Protein backbone atom coordinates (compact mmCIF):
# COMPACT_ATOMS: atom_id res chain seq x y z
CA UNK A 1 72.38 51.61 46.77
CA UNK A 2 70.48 50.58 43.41
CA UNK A 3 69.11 53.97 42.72
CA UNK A 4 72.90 55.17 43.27
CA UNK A 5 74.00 52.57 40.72
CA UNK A 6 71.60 53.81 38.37
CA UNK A 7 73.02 56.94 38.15
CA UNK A 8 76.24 55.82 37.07
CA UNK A 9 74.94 55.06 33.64
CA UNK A 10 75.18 57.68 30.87
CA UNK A 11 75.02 57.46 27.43
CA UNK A 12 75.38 53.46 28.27
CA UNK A 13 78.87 54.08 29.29
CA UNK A 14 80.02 54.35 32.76
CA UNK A 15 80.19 57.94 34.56
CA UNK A 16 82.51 56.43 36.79
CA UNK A 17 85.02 56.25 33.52
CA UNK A 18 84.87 59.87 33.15
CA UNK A 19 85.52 60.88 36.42
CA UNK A 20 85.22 60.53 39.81
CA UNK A 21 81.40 60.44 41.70
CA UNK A 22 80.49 62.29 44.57
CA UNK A 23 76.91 62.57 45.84
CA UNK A 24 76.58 65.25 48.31
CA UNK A 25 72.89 64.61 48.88
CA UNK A 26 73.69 60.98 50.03
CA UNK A 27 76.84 61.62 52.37
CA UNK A 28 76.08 60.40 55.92
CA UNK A 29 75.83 63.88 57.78
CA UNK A 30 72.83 64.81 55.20
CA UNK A 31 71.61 60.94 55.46
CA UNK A 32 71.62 61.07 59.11
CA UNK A 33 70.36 64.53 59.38
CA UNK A 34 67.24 63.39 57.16
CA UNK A 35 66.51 60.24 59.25
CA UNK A 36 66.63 62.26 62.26
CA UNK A 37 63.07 64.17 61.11
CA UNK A 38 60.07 62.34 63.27
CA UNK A 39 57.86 61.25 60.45
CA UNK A 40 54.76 63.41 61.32
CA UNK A 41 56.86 66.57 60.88
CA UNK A 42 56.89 65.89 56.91
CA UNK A 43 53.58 66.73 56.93
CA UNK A 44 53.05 69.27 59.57
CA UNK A 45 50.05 72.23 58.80
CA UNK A 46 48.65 69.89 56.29
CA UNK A 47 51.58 70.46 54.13
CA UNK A 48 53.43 67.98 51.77
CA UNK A 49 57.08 68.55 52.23
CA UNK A 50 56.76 70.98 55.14
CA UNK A 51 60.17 70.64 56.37
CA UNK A 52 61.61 71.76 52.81
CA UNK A 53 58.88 74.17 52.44
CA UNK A 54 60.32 75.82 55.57
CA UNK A 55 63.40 75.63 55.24
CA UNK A 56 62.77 77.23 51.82
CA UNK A 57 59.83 79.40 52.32
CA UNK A 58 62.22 82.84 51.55
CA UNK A 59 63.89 81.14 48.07
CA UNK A 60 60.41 80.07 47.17
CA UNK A 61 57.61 82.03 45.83
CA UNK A 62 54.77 81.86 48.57
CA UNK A 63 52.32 79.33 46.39
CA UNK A 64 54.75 76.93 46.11
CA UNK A 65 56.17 78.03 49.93
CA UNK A 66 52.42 77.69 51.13
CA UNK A 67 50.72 75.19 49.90
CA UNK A 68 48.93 71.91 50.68
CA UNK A 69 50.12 69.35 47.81
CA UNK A 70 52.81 68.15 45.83
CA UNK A 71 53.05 69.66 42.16
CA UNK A 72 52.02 67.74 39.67
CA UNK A 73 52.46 67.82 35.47
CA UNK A 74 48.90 65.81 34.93
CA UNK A 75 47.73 68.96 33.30
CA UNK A 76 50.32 69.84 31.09
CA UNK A 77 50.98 66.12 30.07
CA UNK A 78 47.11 65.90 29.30
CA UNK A 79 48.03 69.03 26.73
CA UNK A 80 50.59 67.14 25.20
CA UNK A 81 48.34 64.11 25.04
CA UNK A 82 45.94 66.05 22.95
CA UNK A 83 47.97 67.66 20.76
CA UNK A 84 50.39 64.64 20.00
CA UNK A 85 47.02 62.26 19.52
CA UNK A 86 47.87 61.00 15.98
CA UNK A 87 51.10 60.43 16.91
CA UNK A 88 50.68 58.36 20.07
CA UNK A 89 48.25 56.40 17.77
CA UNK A 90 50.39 55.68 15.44
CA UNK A 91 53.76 54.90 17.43
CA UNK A 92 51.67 52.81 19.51
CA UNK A 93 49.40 50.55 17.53
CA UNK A 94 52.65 50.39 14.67
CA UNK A 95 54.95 49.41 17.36
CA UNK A 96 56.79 46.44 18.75
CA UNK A 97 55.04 45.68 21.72
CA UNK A 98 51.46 46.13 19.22
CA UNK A 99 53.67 43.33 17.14
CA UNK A 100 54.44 41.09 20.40
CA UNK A 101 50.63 41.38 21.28
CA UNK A 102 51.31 43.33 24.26
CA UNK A 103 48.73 45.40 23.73
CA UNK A 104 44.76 45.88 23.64
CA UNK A 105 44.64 47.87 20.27
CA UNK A 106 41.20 47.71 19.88
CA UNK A 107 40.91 49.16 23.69
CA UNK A 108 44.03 52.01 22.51
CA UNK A 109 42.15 52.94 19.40
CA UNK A 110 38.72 53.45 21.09
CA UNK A 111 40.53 55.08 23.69
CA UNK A 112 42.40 57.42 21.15
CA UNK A 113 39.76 58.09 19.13
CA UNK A 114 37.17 59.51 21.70
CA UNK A 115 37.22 63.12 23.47
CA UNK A 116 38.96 63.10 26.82
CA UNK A 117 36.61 63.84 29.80
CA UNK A 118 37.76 66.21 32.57
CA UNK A 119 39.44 64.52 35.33
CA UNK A 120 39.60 61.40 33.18
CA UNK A 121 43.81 60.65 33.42
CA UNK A 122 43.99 57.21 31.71
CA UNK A 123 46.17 59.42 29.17
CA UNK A 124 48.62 58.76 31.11
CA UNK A 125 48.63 54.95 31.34
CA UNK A 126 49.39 55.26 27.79
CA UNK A 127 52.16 58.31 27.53
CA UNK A 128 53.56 55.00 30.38
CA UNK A 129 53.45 52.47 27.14
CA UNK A 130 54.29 55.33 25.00
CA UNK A 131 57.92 55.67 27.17
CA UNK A 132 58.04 51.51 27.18
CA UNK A 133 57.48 51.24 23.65
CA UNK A 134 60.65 54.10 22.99
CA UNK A 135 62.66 52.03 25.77
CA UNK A 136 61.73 48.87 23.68
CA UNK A 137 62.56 50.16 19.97
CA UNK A 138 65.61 52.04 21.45
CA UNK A 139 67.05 48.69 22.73
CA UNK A 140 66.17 46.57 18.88
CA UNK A 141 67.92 49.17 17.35
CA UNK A 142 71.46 49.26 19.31
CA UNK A 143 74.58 47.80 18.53
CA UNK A 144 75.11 44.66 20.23
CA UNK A 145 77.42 44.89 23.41
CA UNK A 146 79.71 42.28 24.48
């Protein structure tokens, strides 16, 4: 029920206020429906998902229909890693949890400052601080609520 709640939340006002919820995905016949699926059937072939896969395969174009693995965005978030370099470096190391001593700048700037090897995805501890240190500078800067 949390990750329900957490959807209620928009623009840190309640959805609820303006207007009714519904969540089809969550009503009992598709809840029970789910739960029904033996466990070793998600994975059946080898393939991630296969029971949406399946049930799919026509809407979907045959490498997504067919294949072994989740998706994944490492790749494209290692592009905007590269190209937003200066920036991470200085929202970062300039930032309030750099100012808290949350962080090991030396270890960011070293880390920044060197090429990325192939297969090397520690970029992406760091886009992780990147969205923490946004979450962090979003909160100092809102109107208090009461």
């Amino acid at each position: 029920m949390a990750l329900i709640r957490a959807q209620n939340l928009y623009d840190l006002q309640e959805r609820t206020q303006i207007g009714p919820m519904r969540y089809p995905l969550l009503s009992q016949p598709v809840m029970e429906a789910c739960l029904r699926v033996p466990t070793w059937l998600w994975i059946e072939g080898g393939r991630n998902r296969a029971i949406a896969r399946e049930a799919f395969a026509d809407r979907l174009p045959p490498l997504v229909a067919h294949r072994k693995t989740k998706g994944e965005f490492t790749g494209f978030c290692g592009e905007i890693y590269e190209a937003r370099k200066p920036f991470l470096r200085d929202f970062l190391l300039g930032g309030l949890l750099a100012q808290q001593g949350l962080l090991n700048c030396p270890a960011i700037e070293t880390y920044l400052s060197r090429a990325t090897p192939a297969r090397d995805i520690g970029f992406c501890e760091l886009l992780d601080l990147t969205g923490v240190e946004n979450w962090c500078r979003q909160w100092a800067d809102a109107p208090c609520h009461s």
